[in-house]
Amino acid sequence: MRISLKPFNSFNLECSAKALIEASTPEALQHAWLEANRQNTPVMILGEGSNVLFLEDFDGTVIVNRIGGIAVTESDTAWHIHVGAGENWHKLVEYTLNNGMPGLENLALIPGCAGSSPIQNIGAYGVELKQVCEYVDCIELETGKTLRVDNATCRFGYRDSIFKHEYQNRYAITAVGLCLKKNWVPVLTYGDLIQLDAATVTPQEVFQSVCHMRQTKLPDPRVQGNAGSFFKNPVIGEAQAAQLMQTYPRMPHYPQTNGGVKLAAGWLIDQCQLKGYQTGGAAVHRQQALVLINADNATSADVVNLARTVRQRVGEQFNIWLEPEVRFIGHNGEVNAVERIS
């Protein structure tokens, strides 16, 4: 009998797996992985399924990482937080603020588990995980050996890390170590946050502003299935950005410290008049064009076809080819998302 994966993907798509195991310890996770390998079946590790698109039924075992626990130690200058990979990310943000440890407030309401945060190097409103991540604890799936990966070794990039490359199929994340500095400095560079006064603002006010922005602009996955931002914000060359600014002087753009200019993918999609555009049961959200939603019993094919249309329209108008931030999962495991929508 197959197991439904509908409760385990935030797109709320009908799909299934041959087996599903919830693991609450690193040992249980590794044991489930070894058992799937012994049976020669595909295996994947899932958090809360908030950044995946199942293209079809999965022909193997899904292991749901539910390793819990939060422990805090303190130094003169910072709080050091050790978080189990299965802890809910937003609840962790609330926990730190409620206990007087600011630093994560800009990352409020990002869906998913703590263990997924370093994989994508999650970020929002001017803050990325790499700025607060001290280490990532892993277990080597073949051997059960534990490994602590420091910040530099994680090779954090824009929505990228070593966990999407060399470590992807070799290690599973079991915990994340965060360092929150006691000399808190608010980051007020994006959205409604720019209206706040850096001299008087509190971490709680930043948190509330971020939550308000996300709740008013982004759909609740429990109401309309979605995986948050579907596409990455593209980073283009300075010359191309300058050329586009001549045509679109009000285009949001963010020069990067390491060169290039980041653009807002949602703005690009909106300029193509795609808000509300629907393919089958999948649609572009009317408030935030960066989000694709399950509007009416969408299939994975509907979502893929919609993503392909969005990418094509933006490419034709701006000569910028968007890449999905969401991971595409086929019947045997992850597949190349860009290839699927090209």
Short mmCIF file of C-alpha atoms in Angstrom, two decimals:
data_model
loop_
_atom_site.label_atom_id
_atom_site.label_comp_id
_atom_site.label_asym_id
_atom_site.label_seq_id
_atom_site.Cartn_x
_atom_site.Cartn_y
_atom_site.Cartn_z
CA MET A 1 0.00 0.00 0.00
CA ARG A 2 1.40 3.41 -0.98
CA ILE A 3 1.60 6.34 1.43
CA SER A 4 0.13 9.73 0.50
CA LEU A 5 2.61 12.59 0.42
CA LYS A 6 -0.08 15.27 0.25
CA PRO A 7 0.44 16.23 3.94
CA PHE A 8 4.20 16.37 3.33
CA ASN A 9 4.36 18.89 0.46
CA SER A 10 3.16 22.46 0.84
CA PHE A 11 1.87 22.54 -2.75
CA ASN A 12 -0.74 20.03 -1.46
CA LEU A 13 -0.36 17.93 -4.58
CA GLU A 14 -1.68 14.40 -4.76
CA CYS A 15 1.35 12.12 -4.84
CA SER A 16 2.60 9.10 -2.95
CA ALA A 17 5.64 7.10 -1.87
CA LYS A 18 6.20 3.39 -1.38
CA ALA A 19 7.13 4.00 2.26
CA LEU A 20 7.38 6.88 4.71
CA ILE A 21 9.36 6.93 7.96
CA GLU A 22 9.54 9.73 10.54
CA ALA A 23 12.96 9.80 12.21
CA SER A 24 13.45 11.59 15.54
CA THR A 25 17.15 10.72 16.04
CA PRO A 26 20.20 10.72 13.76
CA GLU A 27 20.52 6.97 14.33
CA ALA A 28 16.94 6.32 13.25
CA LEU A 29 17.41 8.46 10.17
CA GLN A 30 20.57 6.63 9.13
CA HIS A 31 19.00 3.24 9.81
CA ALA A 32 16.02 4.06 7.57
CA TRP A 33 18.38 5.24 4.84
CA LEU A 34 20.50 2.09 5.05
CA GLU A 35 17.40 -0.12 4.97
CA ALA A 36 16.13 1.59 1.82
CA ASN A 37 19.53 1.12 0.20
CA ARG A 38 19.59 -2.53 1.24
CA GLN A 39 16.27 -2.97 -0.55
CA ASN A 40 17.73 -1.10 -3.55
CA THR A 41 14.93 1.49 -3.57
CA PRO A 42 15.22 5.27 -4.02
CA VAL A 43 15.32 7.28 -0.80
CA MET A 44 14.95 10.98 0.00
CA ILE A 45 15.03 12.99 3.21
CA LEU A 46 12.31 15.58 3.69
CA GLY A 47 11.73 18.33 6.24
CA GLU A 48 8.32 19.97 5.95
CA GLY A 49 8.15 19.74 2.15
CA SER A 50 7.93 23.51 1.81
CA ASN A 51 10.42 23.83 -1.03
CA VAL A 52 9.72 20.79 -3.20
CA LEU A 53 7.57 20.00 -6.22
CA PHE A 54 6.82 16.30 -6.63
CA LEU A 55 6.57 15.73 -10.37
CA GLU A 56 5.14 12.23 -9.93
CA ASP A 57 4.78 9.46 -7.37
CA PHE A 58 8.03 8.65 -5.59
CA ASP A 59 9.15 5.05 -6.13
CA GLY A 60 10.90 4.62 -2.81
CA THR A 61 11.16 5.65 0.83
CA VAL A 62 10.67 9.18 2.13
CA ILE A 63 12.36 9.83 5.48
CA VAL A 64 10.86 12.78 7.35
CA ASN A 65 13.49 14.46 9.54
CA ARG A 66 11.97 15.18 12.95
CA ILE A 67 15.14 15.50 15.04
CA GLY A 68 14.23 18.02 17.74
CA GLY A 69 15.80 20.02 20.53
CA ILE A 70 17.02 23.57 21.21
CA ALA A 71 20.00 24.26 23.48
CA VAL A 72 21.51 27.67 24.26
CA THR A 73 24.96 28.58 25.57
CA GLU A 74 26.17 32.10 26.17
CA SER A 75 29.45 33.96 25.68
CA ASP A 76 30.33 37.57 26.46
CA THR A 77 29.38 38.72 23.00
CA ALA A 78 26.79 36.25 21.67
CA TRP A 79 24.22 33.55 22.21
CA HIS A 80 25.06 30.20 20.65
CA ILE A 81 22.00 28.14 19.73
CA HIS A 82 22.11 24.45 18.81
CA VAL A 83 18.91 23.46 16.97
CA GLY A 84 17.71 20.01 15.95
CA ALA A 85 17.17 19.76 12.19
CA GLY A 86 13.49 18.86 12.59
CA GLU A 87 12.52 21.97 14.56
CA ASN A 88 10.10 24.33 12.80
CA TRP A 89 11.99 27.41 11.63
CA HIS A 90 9.40 30.07 12.49
CA LYS A 91 8.87 28.63 15.97
CA LEU A 92 12.63 28.87 16.44
CA VAL A 93 12.51 32.57 15.47
CA GLU A 94 9.74 33.11 18.03
CA TYR A 95 11.69 31.17 20.68
CA THR A 96 14.79 33.33 20.26
CA LEU A 97 12.86 36.60 20.42
CA ASN A 98 10.77 35.48 23.40
CA ASN A 99 14.00 34.69 25.22
CA GLY A 100 15.64 38.02 24.45
CA MET A 101 17.95 36.81 21.68
CA PRO A 102 17.38 38.96 18.57
CA GLY A 103 18.93 38.40 15.17
CA LEU A 104 16.50 36.14 13.32
CA GLU A 105 13.53 38.52 13.12
CA ASN A 106 14.00 39.29 9.40
CA LEU A 107 13.69 35.55 8.71
CA ALA A 108 10.27 35.20 10.38
CA LEU A 109 7.55 33.09 8.74
CA ILE A 110 9.90 31.36 6.31
CA PRO A 111 8.29 27.91 6.03
CA GLY A 112 10.21 24.72 6.69
CA CYS A 113 12.54 23.12 9.22
CA ALA A 114 15.77 24.40 10.71
CA GLY A 115 17.68 21.61 8.96
CA SER A 116 16.59 22.88 5.55
CA SER A 117 17.80 26.42 6.22
CA PRO A 118 21.49 25.89 5.35
CA ILE A 119 20.72 23.88 2.22
CA GLN A 120 19.08 26.89 0.56
CA ASN A 121 20.94 29.47 2.63
CA ILE A 122 17.49 30.91 3.34
CA GLY A 123 17.15 34.67 3.28
CA ALA A 124 14.64 37.48 3.43
CA TYR A 125 14.54 41.25 3.89
CA GLY A 126 18.30 41.75 3.80
CA VAL A 127 19.39 38.83 6.02
CA GLU A 128 20.71 35.41 5.00
CA LEU A 129 21.34 32.36 7.13
CA LYS A 130 25.09 32.51 6.40
CA GLN A 131 25.29 35.68 8.51
CA VAL A 132 24.20 33.83 11.67
CA CYS A 133 25.21 30.22 11.00
CA GLU A 134 28.16 28.97 13.05
CA TYR A 135 28.12 25.33 11.97
CA VAL A 136 26.00 22.53 10.55
CA ASP A 137 26.05 19.05 12.08
CA CYS A 138 25.69 16.10 9.69
CA ILE A 139 25.70 12.34 9.71
CA GLU A 140 27.42 10.41 6.95
CA LEU A 141 24.68 8.13 5.71
CA GLU A 142 26.89 5.22 4.64
CA THR A 143 28.96 5.02 7.83
CA GLY A 144 27.05 6.83 10.60
CA LYS A 145 30.06 9.08 11.26
CA THR A 146 29.21 12.57 12.48
CA LEU A 147 30.65 15.71 10.95
CA ARG A 148 30.55 19.36 12.04
CA VAL A 149 30.77 21.70 9.04
CA ASP A 150 31.90 25.25 9.81
CA ASN A 151 30.48 28.31 8.09
CA ALA A 152 33.28 28.66 5.54
CA THR A 153 33.11 24.99 4.52
CA CYS A 154 29.35 25.31 3.92
CA ARG A 155 30.21 27.45 0.86
CA PHE A 156 27.10 29.55 1.24
CA GLY A 157 25.94 31.40 -1.86
CA TYR A 158 22.67 32.91 -3.01
CA ARG A 159 20.16 30.12 -2.25
CA ASP A 160 23.07 27.73 -2.46
CA SER A 161 25.49 25.71 -0.32
CA ILE A 162 27.69 22.64 -0.35
CA PHE A 163 24.61 20.66 0.75
CA LYS A 164 23.18 21.07 -2.77
CA HIS A 165 26.38 19.74 -4.31
CA GLU A 166 29.08 17.40 -2.91
CA TYR A 167 27.22 16.72 0.34
CA GLN A 168 23.75 16.29 -1.15
CA ASN A 169 23.47 12.52 -1.23
CA ARG A 170 26.28 11.68 1.16
CA TYR A 171 25.26 13.48 4.35
CA ALA A 172 22.05 14.29 6.21
CA ILE A 173 21.79 17.43 8.35
CA THR A 174 21.02 16.65 12.00
CA ALA A 175 21.44 20.07 13.67
CA VAL A 176 22.32 23.69 12.99
CA GLY A 177 24.42 25.98 15.18
CA LEU A 178 23.53 29.67 15.19
CA CYS A 179 25.43 32.63 16.63
CA LEU A 180 23.35 35.69 17.54
CA LYS A 181 25.44 38.73 18.50
CA LYS A 182 24.48 40.66 21.62
CA ASN A 183 25.21 44.02 20.00
CA TRP A 184 22.05 43.79 17.91
CA VAL A 185 21.91 46.00 14.81
CA PRO A 186 18.58 46.11 12.93
CA VAL A 187 18.57 45.39 9.19
CA LEU A 188 16.02 47.76 7.65
CA THR A 189 16.92 47.81 3.97
CA TYR A 190 13.91 46.09 2.33
CA GLY A 191 10.17 46.60 2.01
CA ASP A 192 8.25 48.29 4.82
CA LEU A 193 11.30 47.98 7.09
CA ILE A 194 12.85 51.08 5.53
CA GLN A 195 10.13 53.14 7.24
CA LEU A 196 11.29 52.08 10.71
CA ASP A 197 13.68 54.22 12.77
CA ALA A 198 16.95 52.37 13.34
CA ALA A 199 17.62 54.42 16.47
CA THR A 200 14.46 53.37 18.31
CA VAL A 201 13.15 50.19 16.64
CA THR A 202 12.95 46.98 18.67
CA PRO A 203 13.52 43.41 17.44
CA GLN A 204 9.84 42.69 18.11
CA GLU A 205 8.77 45.57 15.87
CA VAL A 206 10.96 44.27 13.05
CA PHE A 207 9.48 40.80 13.58
CA GLN A 208 5.91 42.14 13.48
CA SER A 209 6.61 44.17 10.34
CA VAL A 210 8.11 41.15 8.56
CA CYS A 211 5.16 38.97 9.59
CA HIS A 212 2.71 41.61 8.37
CA MET A 213 4.43 41.88 4.98
CA ARG A 214 4.52 38.12 4.50
CA GLN A 215 0.94 37.55 5.66
CA THR A 216 -0.50 40.29 3.44
CA LYS A 217 1.53 39.44 0.32
CA LEU A 218 2.00 35.68 0.50
CA PRO A 219 -0.71 32.98 0.45
CA ASP A 220 -1.14 30.57 3.36
CA PRO A 221 -0.15 27.07 2.09
CA ARG A 222 -2.99 25.60 4.19
CA VAL A 223 -5.46 27.59 2.08
CA GLN A 224 -3.71 27.74 -1.30
CA GLY A 225 -0.90 25.24 -1.79
CA ASN A 226 2.42 26.83 -2.67
CA ALA A 227 6.15 26.55 -2.03
CA GLY A 228 6.83 30.22 -1.34
CA SER A 229 9.13 31.99 -3.78
CA PHE A 230 9.16 29.73 -6.83
CA PHE A 231 12.03 31.46 -8.65
CA LYS A 232 15.37 32.81 -7.51
CA ASN A 233 15.96 36.54 -7.79
CA PRO A 234 18.34 36.76 -10.77
CA VAL A 235 21.77 38.35 -10.49
CA ILE A 236 22.86 39.97 -13.77
CA GLY A 237 25.86 41.92 -14.99
CA GLU A 238 26.17 45.63 -14.28
CA ALA A 239 26.10 46.53 -17.98
CA GLN A 240 22.85 44.64 -18.59
CA ALA A 241 21.34 46.19 -15.46
CA ALA A 242 22.30 49.71 -16.60
CA GLN A 243 20.73 49.06 -19.99
CA LEU A 244 17.49 47.84 -18.42
CA MET A 245 17.41 50.87 -16.11
CA GLN A 246 17.25 53.13 -19.15
CA THR A 247 13.98 51.46 -20.17
CA TYR A 248 12.71 50.76 -16.65
CA PRO A 249 14.09 53.56 -14.42
CA ARG A 250 11.98 52.41 -11.43
CA MET A 251 13.12 48.80 -11.63
CA PRO A 252 14.08 47.48 -8.18
CA HIS A 253 17.77 46.60 -8.23
CA TYR A 254 20.33 45.73 -5.58
CA PRO A 255 24.07 45.99 -6.36
CA GLN A 256 25.98 43.05 -4.87
CA THR A 257 29.21 43.37 -2.92
CA ASN A 258 30.88 40.68 -5.04
CA GLY A 259 29.77 42.23 -8.33
CA GLY A 260 26.59 42.02 -10.36
CA VAL A 261 23.13 43.40 -9.64
CA LYS A 262 20.29 41.42 -8.09
CA LEU A 263 16.82 42.01 -9.53
CA ALA A 264 13.40 41.18 -8.09
CA ALA A 265 12.01 38.19 -9.98
CA GLY A 266 8.51 39.05 -8.79
CA TRP A 267 8.77 42.50 -10.37
CA LEU A 268 9.96 41.02 -13.67
CA ILE A 269 7.03 38.59 -13.73
CA ASP A 270 4.61 41.37 -12.84
CA GLN A 271 5.87 43.49 -15.76
CA CYS A 272 4.84 40.64 -18.05
CA GLN A 273 1.24 41.06 -16.81
CA LEU A 274 1.21 37.55 -15.37
CA LYS A 275 -0.40 38.12 -11.97
CA GLY A 276 -3.43 35.85 -11.83
CA TYR A 277 -2.40 33.99 -14.98
CA GLN A 278 -3.60 30.37 -14.76
CA THR A 279 -2.65 27.09 -16.42
CA GLY A 280 -4.92 24.21 -15.47
CA GLY A 281 -5.24 24.34 -11.69
CA ALA A 282 -2.00 26.32 -11.15
CA ALA A 283 -1.84 30.12 -11.09
CA VAL A 284 0.46 33.06 -10.47
CA HIS A 285 -0.55 34.63 -7.17
CA ARG A 286 -2.39 37.95 -7.58
CA GLN A 287 -0.56 39.72 -4.73
CA GLN A 288 2.96 38.32 -5.21
CA ALA A 289 3.95 37.24 -8.70
CA LEU A 290 6.94 35.28 -7.42
CA VAL A 291 4.60 32.69 -5.90
CA LEU A 292 2.90 29.98 -7.95
CA ILE A 293 -0.15 28.50 -6.26
CA ASN A 294 -2.32 25.42 -6.38
CA ALA A 295 -5.49 27.36 -7.17
CA ASP A 296 -7.83 24.51 -8.09
CA ASN A 297 -6.68 20.90 -7.64
CA ALA A 298 -3.55 21.50 -9.69
CA THR A 299 -1.40 18.66 -10.94
CA SER A 300 2.39 18.80 -10.98
CA ALA A 301 2.17 19.10 -14.78
CA ASP A 302 0.05 22.26 -14.34
CA VAL A 303 2.72 23.81 -12.10
CA VAL A 304 5.53 22.86 -14.49
CA ASN A 305 3.67 24.24 -17.51
CA LEU A 306 2.92 27.48 -15.66
CA ALA A 307 6.56 27.84 -14.58
CA ARG A 308 7.67 27.25 -18.16
CA THR A 309 5.33 29.99 -19.42
CA VAL A 310 6.52 32.46 -16.78
CA ARG A 311 10.18 31.76 -17.57
CA GLN A 312 9.57 32.12 -21.31
CA ARG A 313 7.65 35.42 -21.01
CA VAL A 314 10.28 36.99 -18.73
CA GLY A 315 13.06 35.71 -20.98
CA GLU A 316 11.47 37.16 -24.10
CA GLN A 317 10.83 40.57 -22.53
CA PHE A 318 14.03 41.05 -20.50
CA ASN A 319 16.52 38.47 -21.82
CA ILE A 320 16.70 37.16 -18.25
CA TRP A 321 16.06 33.46 -17.74
CA LEU A 322 14.68 32.69 -14.30
CA GLU A 323 15.74 29.58 -12.38
CA PRO A 324 13.47 27.78 -9.92
CA GLU A 325 14.31 28.01 -6.24
CA VAL A 326 11.99 25.04 -5.63
CA ARG A 327 13.49 21.55 -5.87
CA PHE A 328 11.87 19.26 -8.48
CA ILE A 329 11.49 15.63 -7.38
CA GLY A 330 10.99 12.82 -9.89
CA HIS A 331 10.14 9.18 -9.22
CA ASN A 332 13.75 8.36 -8.32
CA GLY A 333 14.85 11.63 -6.72
CA GLU A 334 15.75 15.21 -7.55
CA VAL A 335 15.92 16.27 -11.19
CA ASN A 336 17.22 19.41 -12.90
CA ALA A 337 14.48 22.01 -12.51
CA VAL A 338 15.79 24.38 -15.18
CA GLU A 339 15.82 21.58 -17.77
CA ARG A 340 12.22 20.67 -16.92
CA ILE A 341 10.91 24.16 -17.65
CA SER A 342 13.22 25.11 -20.55
#
